[in-house]
Tab-separated table of C-alpha atoms (C1' of nucleotides) in Angstrom:
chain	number	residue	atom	x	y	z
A	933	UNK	CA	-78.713	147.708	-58.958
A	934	UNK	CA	-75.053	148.028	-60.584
A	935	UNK	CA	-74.173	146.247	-63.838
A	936	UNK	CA	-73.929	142.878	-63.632
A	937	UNK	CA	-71.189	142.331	-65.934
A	938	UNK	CA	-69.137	144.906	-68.737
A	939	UNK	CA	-68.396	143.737	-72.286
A	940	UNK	CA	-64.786	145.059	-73.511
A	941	UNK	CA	-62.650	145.473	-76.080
A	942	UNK	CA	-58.814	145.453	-75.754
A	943	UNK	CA	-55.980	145.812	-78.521
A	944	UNK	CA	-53.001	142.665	-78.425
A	945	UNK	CA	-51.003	142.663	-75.775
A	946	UNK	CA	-52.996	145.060	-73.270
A	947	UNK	CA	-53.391	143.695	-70.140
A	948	UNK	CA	-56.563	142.021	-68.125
A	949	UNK	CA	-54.310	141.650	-65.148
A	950	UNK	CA	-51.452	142.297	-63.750
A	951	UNK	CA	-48.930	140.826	-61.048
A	952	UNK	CA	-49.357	142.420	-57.971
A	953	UNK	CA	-53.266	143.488	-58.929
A	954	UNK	CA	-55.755	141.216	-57.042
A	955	UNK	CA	-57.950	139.814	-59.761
A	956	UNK	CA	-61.381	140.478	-58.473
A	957	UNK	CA	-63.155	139.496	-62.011
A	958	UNK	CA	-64.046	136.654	-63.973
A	959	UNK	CA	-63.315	136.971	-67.446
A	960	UNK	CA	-65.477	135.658	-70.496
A	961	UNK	CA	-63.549	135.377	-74.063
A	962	UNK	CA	-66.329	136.046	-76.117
A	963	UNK	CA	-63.738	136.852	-79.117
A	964	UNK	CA	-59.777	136.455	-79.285
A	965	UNK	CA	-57.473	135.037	-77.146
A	966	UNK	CA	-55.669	135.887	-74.380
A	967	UNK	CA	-53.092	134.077	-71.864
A	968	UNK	CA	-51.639	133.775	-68.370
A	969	UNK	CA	-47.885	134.286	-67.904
A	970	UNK	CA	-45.380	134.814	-65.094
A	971	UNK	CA	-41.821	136.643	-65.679
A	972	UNK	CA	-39.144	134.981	-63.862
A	973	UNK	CA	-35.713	136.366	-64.443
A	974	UNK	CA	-36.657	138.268	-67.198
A	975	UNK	CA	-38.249	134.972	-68.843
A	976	UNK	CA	-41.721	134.773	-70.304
A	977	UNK	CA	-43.431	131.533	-68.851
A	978	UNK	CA	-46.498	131.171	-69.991
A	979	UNK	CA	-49.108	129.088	-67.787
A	980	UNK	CA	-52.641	128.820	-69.935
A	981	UNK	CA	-54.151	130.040	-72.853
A	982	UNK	CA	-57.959	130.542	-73.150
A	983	UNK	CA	-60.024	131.153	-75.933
A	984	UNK	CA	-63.887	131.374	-77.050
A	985	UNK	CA	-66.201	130.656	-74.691
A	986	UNK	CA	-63.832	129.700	-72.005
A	987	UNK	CA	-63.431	131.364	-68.398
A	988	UNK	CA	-59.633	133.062	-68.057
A	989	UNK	CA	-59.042	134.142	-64.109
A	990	UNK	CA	-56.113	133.711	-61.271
A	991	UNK	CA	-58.327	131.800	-58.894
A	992	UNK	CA	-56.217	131.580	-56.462
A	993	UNK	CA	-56.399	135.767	-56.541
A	994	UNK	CA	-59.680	135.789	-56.851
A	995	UNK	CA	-60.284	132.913	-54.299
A	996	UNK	CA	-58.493	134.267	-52.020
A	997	UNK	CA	-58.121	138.089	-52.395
A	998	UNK	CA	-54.226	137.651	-52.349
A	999	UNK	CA	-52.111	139.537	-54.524
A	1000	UNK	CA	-51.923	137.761	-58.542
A	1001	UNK	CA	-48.395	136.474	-58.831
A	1002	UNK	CA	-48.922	135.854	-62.562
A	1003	UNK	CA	-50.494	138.185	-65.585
A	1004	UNK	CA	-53.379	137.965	-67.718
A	1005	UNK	CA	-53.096	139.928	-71.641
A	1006	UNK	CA	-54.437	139.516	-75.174
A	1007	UNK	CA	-52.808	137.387	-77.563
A	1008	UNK	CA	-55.338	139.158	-80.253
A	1009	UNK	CA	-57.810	142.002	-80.629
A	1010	UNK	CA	-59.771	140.527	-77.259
A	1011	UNK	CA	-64.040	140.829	-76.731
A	1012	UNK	CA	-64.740	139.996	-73.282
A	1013	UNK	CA	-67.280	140.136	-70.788
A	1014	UNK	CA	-65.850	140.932	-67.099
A	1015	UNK	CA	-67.856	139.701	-64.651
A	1016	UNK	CA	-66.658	141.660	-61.282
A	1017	UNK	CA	-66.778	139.167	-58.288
A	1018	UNK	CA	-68.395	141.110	-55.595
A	1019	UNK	CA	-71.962	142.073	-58.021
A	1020	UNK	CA	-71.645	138.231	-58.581
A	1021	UNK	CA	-72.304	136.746	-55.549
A	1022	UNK	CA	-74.845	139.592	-55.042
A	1023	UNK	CA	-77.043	138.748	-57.934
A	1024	UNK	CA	-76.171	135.334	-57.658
A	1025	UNK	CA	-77.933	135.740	-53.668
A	1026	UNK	CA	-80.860	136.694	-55.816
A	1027	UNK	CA	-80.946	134.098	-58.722
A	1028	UNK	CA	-80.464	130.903	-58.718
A	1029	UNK	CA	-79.161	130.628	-62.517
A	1030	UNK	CA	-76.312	132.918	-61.917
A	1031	UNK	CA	-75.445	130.947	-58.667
A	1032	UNK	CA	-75.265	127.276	-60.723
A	1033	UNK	CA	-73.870	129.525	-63.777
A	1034	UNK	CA	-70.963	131.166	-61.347
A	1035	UNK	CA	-70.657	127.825	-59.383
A	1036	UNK	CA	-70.425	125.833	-62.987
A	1037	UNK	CA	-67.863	128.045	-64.198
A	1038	UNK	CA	-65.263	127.331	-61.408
A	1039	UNK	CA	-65.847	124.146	-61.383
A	1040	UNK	CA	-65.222	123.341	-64.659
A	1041	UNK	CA	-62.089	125.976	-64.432
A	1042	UNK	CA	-61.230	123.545	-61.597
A	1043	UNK	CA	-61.187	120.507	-63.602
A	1044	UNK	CA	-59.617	121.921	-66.488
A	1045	UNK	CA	-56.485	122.459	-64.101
A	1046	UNK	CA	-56.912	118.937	-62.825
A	1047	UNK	CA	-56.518	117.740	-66.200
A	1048	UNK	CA	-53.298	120.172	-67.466
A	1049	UNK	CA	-51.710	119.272	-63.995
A	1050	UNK	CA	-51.761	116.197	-64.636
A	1051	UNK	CA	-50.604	116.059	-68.215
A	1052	UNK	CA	-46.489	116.702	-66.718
A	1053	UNK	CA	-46.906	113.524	-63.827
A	1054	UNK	CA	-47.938	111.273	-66.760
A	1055	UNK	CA	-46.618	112.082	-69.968
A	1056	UNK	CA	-43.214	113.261	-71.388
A	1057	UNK	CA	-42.866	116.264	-73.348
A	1058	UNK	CA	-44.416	114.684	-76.307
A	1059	UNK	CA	-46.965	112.645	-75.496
A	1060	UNK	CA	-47.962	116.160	-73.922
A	1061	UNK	CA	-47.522	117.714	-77.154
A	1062	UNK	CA	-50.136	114.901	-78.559
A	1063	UNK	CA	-52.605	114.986	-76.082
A	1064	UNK	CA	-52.857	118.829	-76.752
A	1065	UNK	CA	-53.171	117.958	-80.507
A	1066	UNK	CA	-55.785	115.677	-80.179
A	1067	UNK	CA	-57.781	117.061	-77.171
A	1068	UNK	CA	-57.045	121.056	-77.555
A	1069	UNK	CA	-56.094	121.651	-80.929
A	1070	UNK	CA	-56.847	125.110	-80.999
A	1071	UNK	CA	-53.915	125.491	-79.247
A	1072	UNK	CA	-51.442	124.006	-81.426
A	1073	UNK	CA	-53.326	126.116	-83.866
A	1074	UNK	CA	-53.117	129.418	-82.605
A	1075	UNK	CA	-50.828	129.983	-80.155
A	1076	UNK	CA	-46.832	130.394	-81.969
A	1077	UNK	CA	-44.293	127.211	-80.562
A	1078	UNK	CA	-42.148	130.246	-79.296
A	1079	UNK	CA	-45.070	130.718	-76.537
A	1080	UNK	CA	-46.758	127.114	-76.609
A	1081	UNK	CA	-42.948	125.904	-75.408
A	1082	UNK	CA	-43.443	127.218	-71.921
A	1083	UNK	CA	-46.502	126.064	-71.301
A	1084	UNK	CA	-45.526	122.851	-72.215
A	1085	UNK	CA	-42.797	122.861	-69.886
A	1086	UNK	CA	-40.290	122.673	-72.286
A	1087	UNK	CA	-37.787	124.872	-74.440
A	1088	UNK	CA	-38.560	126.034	-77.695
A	1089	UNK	CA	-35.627	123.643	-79.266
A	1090	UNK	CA	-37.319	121.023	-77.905
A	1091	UNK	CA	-40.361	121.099	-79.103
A	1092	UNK	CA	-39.296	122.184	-82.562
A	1093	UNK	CA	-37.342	118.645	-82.396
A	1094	UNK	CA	-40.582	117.031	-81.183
A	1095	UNK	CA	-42.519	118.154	-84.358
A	1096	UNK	CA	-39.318	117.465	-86.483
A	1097	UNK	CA	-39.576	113.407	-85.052
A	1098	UNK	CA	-43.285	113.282	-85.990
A	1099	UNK	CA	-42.930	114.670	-88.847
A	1100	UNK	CA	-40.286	112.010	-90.091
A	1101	UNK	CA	-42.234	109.270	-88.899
B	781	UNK	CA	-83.934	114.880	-44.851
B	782	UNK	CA	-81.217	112.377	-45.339
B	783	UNK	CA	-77.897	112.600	-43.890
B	784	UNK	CA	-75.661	115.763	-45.524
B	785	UNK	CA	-72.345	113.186	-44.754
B	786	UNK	CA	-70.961	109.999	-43.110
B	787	UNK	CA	-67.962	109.656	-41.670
B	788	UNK	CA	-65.721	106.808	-42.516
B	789	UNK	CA	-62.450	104.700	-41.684
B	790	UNK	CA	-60.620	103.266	-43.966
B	791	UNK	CA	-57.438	100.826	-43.785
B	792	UNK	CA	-54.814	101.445	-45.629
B	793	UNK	CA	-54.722	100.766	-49.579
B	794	UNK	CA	-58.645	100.867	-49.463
B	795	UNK	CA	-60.223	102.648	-52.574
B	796	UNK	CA	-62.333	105.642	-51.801
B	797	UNK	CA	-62.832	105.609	-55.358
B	798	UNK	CA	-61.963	103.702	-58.518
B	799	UNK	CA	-61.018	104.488	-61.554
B	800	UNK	CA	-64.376	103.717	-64.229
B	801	UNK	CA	-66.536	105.047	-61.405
B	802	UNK	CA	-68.463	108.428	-60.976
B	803	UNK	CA	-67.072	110.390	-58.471
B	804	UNK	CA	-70.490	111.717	-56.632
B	805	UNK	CA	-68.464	113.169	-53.601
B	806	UNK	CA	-66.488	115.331	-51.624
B	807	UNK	CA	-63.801	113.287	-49.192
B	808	UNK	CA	-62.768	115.692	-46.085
B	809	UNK	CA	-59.482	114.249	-44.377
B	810	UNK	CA	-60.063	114.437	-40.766
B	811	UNK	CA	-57.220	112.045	-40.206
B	812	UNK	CA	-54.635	110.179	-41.955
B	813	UNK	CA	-53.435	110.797	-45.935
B	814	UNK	CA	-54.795	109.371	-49.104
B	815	UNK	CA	-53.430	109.898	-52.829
B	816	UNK	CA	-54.837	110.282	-56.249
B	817	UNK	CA	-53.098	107.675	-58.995
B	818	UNK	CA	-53.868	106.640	-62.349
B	819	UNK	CA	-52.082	103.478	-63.322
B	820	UNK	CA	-50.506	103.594	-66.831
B	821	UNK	CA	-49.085	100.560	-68.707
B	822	UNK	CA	-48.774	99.124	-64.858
B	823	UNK	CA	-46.987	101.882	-63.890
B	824	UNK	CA	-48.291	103.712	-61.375
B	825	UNK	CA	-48.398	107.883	-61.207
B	826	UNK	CA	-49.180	109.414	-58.381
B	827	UNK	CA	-51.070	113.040	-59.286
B	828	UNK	CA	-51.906	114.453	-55.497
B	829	UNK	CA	-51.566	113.539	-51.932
B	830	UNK	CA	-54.723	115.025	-49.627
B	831	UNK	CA	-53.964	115.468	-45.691
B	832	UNK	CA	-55.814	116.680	-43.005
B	833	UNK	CA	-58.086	119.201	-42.996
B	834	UNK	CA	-58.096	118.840	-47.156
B	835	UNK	CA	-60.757	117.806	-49.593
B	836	UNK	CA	-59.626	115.249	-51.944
B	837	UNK	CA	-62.137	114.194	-54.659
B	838	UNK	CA	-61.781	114.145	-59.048
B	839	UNK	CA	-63.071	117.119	-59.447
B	840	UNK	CA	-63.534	116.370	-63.106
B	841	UNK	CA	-65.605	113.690	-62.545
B	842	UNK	CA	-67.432	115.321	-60.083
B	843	UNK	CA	-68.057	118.183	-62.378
B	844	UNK	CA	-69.156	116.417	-65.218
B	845	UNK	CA	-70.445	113.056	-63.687
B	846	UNK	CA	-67.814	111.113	-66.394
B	847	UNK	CA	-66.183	108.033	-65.401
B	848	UNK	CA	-62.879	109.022	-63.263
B	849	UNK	CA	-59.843	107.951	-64.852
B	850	UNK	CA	-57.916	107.702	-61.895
B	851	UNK	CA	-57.857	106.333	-57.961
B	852	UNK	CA	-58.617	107.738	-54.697
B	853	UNK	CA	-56.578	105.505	-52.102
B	854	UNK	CA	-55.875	105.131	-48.371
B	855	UNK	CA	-52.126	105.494	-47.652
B	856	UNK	CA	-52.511	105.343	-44.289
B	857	UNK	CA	-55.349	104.357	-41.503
B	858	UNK	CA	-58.156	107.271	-42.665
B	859	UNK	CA	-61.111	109.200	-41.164
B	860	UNK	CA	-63.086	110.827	-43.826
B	861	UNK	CA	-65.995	112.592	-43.804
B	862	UNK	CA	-67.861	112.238	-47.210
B	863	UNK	CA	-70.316	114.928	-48.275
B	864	UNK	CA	-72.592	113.201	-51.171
B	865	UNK	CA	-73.027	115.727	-54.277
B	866	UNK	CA	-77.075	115.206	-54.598
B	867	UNK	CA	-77.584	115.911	-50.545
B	868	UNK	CA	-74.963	118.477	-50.882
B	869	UNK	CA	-76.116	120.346	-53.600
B	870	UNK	CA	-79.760	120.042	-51.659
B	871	UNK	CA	-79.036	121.264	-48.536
B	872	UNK	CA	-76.694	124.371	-50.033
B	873	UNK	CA	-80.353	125.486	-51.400
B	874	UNK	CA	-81.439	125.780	-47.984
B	875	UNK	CA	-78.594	126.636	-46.237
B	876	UNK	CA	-76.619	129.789	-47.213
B	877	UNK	CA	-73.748	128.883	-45.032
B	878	UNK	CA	-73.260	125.543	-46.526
B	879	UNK	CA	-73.743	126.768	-49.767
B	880	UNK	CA	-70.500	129.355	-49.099
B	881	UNK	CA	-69.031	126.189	-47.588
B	882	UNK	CA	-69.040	124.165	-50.718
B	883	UNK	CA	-68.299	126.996	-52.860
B	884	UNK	CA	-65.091	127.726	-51.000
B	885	UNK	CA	-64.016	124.034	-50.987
B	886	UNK	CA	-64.571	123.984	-54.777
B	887	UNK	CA	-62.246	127.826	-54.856
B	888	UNK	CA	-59.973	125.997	-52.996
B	889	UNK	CA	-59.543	122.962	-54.499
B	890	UNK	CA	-59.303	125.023	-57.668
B	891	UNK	CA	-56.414	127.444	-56.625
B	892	UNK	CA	-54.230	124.517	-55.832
B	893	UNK	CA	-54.435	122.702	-58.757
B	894	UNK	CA	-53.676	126.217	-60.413
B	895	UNK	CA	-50.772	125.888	-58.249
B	896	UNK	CA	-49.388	122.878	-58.663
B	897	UNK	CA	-50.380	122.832	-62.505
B	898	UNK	CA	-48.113	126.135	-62.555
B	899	UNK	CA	-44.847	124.291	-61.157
B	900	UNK	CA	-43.972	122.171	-63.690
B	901	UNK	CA	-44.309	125.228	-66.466
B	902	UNK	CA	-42.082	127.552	-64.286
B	903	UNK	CA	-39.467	125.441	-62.642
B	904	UNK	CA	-36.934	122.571	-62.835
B	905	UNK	CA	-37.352	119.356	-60.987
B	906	UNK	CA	-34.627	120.383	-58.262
B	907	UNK	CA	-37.030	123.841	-57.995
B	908	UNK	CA	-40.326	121.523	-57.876
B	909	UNK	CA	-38.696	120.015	-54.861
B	910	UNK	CA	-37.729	122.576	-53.002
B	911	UNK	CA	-40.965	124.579	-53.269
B	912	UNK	CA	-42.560	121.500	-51.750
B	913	UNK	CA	-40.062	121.757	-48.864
B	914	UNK	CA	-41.035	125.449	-47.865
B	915	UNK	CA	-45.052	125.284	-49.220
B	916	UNK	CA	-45.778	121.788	-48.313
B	917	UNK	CA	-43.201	120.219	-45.905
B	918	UNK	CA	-45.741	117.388	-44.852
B	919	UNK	CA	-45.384	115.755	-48.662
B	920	UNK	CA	-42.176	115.527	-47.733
B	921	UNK	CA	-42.046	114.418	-44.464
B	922	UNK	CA	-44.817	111.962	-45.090
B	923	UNK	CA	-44.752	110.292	-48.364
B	924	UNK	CA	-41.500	108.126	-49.164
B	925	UNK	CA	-39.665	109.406	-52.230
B	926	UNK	CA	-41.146	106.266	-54.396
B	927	UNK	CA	-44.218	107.697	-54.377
B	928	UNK	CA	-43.248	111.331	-54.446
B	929	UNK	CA	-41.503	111.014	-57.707
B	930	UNK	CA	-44.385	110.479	-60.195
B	931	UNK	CA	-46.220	113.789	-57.964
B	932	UNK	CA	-42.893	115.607	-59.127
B	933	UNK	CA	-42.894	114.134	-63.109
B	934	UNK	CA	-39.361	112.539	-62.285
B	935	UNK	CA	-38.035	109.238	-61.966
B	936	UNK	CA	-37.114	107.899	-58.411
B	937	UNK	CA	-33.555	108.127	-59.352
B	938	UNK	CA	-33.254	111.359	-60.409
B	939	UNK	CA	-35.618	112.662	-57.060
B	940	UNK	CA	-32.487	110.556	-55.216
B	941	UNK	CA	-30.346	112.461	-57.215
B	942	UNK	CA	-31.533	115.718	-56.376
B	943	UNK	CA	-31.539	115.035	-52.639
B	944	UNK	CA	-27.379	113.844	-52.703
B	945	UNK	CA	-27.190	117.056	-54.693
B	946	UNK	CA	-28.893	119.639	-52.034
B	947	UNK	CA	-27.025	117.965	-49.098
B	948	UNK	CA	-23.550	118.112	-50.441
B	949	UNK	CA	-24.088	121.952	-50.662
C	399	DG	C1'	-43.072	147.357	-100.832
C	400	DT	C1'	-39.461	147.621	-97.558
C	401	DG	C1'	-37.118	147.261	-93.399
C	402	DA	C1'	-37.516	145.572	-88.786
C	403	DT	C1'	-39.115	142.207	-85.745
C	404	DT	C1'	-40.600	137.755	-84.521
C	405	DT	C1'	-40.704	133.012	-85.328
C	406	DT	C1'	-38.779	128.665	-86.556
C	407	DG	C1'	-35.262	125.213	-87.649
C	408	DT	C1'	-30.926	123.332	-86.776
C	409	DG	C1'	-26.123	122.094	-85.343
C	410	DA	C1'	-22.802	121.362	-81.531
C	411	DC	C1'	-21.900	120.390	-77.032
C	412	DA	C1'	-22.738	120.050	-72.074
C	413	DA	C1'	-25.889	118.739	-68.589
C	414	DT	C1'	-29.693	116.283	-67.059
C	415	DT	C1'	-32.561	112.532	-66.984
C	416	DG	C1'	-34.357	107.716	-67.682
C	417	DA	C1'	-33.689	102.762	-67.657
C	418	DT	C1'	-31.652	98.858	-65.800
C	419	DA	C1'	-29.527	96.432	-62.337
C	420	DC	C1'	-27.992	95.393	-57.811
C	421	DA	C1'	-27.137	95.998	-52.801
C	422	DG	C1'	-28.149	97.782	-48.309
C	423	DT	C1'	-31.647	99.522	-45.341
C	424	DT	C1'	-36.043	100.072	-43.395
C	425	DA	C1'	-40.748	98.851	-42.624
C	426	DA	C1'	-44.632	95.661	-42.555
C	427	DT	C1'	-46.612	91.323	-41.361
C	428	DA	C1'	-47.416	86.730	-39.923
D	460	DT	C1'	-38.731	87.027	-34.215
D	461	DA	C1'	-38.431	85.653	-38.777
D	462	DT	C1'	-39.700	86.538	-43.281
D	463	DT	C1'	-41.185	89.204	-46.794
D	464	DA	C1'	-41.954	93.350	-49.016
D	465	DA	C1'	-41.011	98.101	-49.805
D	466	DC	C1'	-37.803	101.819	-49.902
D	467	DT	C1'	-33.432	104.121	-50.894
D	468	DG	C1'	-28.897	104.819	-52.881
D	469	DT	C1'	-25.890	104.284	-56.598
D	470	DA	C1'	-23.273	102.819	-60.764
D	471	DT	C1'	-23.430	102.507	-65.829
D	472	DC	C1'	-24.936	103.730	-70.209
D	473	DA	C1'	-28.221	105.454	-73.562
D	474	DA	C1'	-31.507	108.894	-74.588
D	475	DT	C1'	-33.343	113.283	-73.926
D	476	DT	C1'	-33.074	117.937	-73.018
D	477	DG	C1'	-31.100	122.687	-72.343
D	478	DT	C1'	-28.109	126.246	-73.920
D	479	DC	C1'	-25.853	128.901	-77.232
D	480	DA	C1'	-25.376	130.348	-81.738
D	481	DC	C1'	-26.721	131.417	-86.290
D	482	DA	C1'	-29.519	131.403	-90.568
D	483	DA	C1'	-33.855	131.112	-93.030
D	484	DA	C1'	-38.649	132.063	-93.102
D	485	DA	C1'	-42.689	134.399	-91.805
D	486	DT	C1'	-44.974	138.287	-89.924
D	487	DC	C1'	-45.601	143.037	-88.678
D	488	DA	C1'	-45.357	148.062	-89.037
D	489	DC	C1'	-44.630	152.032	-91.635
DNA sequence: GTGATTTTGTGACAATTGATACAGTTAATA
DNA sequence: TATTAACTGTATCAATTGTCACAAAATCAC
């Protein structure tokens, strides 16, 4: 029986996946952080961040063996534990834990999703900006406003004005 | 052995699920469309529309058995099929092929809220729309642009806008 | 430590969007 | 059919946002 899953280290900005590669792993940040970005006309847009403890994947690629139309790469120094998708469902045939574990894990991805999709139908750009400071702050933490701008569906002048308004309130 | 699901019509503007409860299943569309809203200072925000041949459900609630904070309604005459979590979740451990089943629907579900989460980080309102148009013609076609316009994280005007815009071209 | 790079703040201006209001149209219902 | 409700378009004006440009600050690499 193969290895179940490979713990790795990667330097900043090497890549866990890239566009074009079908993403055929699950990955586990067990140190670091890494995050999901397209490049559309030359312009970074990043989609997600994940840190500790937290599941980073394209599941639609993985889902559906398609092609990955967006990137995965460390922010920082990166520990993570790959879990490759086809020794998954194999030992997951086998165990029941790893079935509810594997099963867990993309759910919860799922709903995490659900929530961040629904962040831009309700809120403007910063009550979006508060609800990540109150219910992920290790975002607003880590990640630079350069990067967290895109992902917030903003620009960067924006959400420097944002802060400023808060600031002065 | 109970029943694995029951299938259901519903009359327009009936609740498959309510906001406050626990969101214990899986809806399949057989017929009709239904919509996800959350209803915010009386406004109301519409977050997905489910067709045919779609599961609809909170996934976040049905992940974590928390209270959903938003709807599951009717917008037309529906035929559902509901598949209860417990029963589910039972009869996957005997069943292999129902087990792959509900795993896919979960993959599934998951990759489109990637999607759709993804739009509103990568493109403009006027590029929202249009993506609908050649990915999802049938939210076009079939909701009216009242309702669409909260999906899109626009005001009705501005979705009217966009529309005079494209046609003049 | 020093130079280079990245990040952040800000001003000016154009473009887009939201809010409000009203009118015409379409659809739903009794 | 008649009546009501819902939907759509549009005008006006205020507010927000995007873009471009530049400077200061912070960070990184050697």
């Amino acid at each position: 029986m193969g290895f179940t899953s490979i713990c790795i280290n990667e330097k900043k900005n090497e890549f866990l996946l890239q566009q074009g590669q079908v993403c055929n792993s699950l990955f586990y940040i067990d140190k670091g952080f890494c995050k999901s970005f397209f490049e559309i006309d030359g312009a970074i847009k990043n989609t997600a961040f994940y840190f500790e403890n937290e599941i980073a994947t394209n599941i639609k690629s993985f889902e559906s063996g398609q092609r990955s139309d967006s990137n995965l790469i460390a922010c920082e120094p990166l520990t993570v534990i790959i879990f490759d998708k086809d020794k998954l469902f194999q030992i997951a045939k086998e165990s029941i834990e790893i079935e509810t574990l594997g099963r867990n894990c993309i759910r919860s991805f799922a709903a995490k999703q659900e929530e961040f999709s629904n962040l831009y139908k309700l809120y403007s750009p910063q009550e979006r900006f508060e609800y990540l400071e109150k219910n992920y702050p290790s975002i607003i933490q880590r990640v630079s406003l350069t990067q967290l701008s895109s992902f917030l569906g903003i620009s960067r002048e924006t959400l420097s004005r944002i802060r400023k308004r808060r600031f002065h309130k």
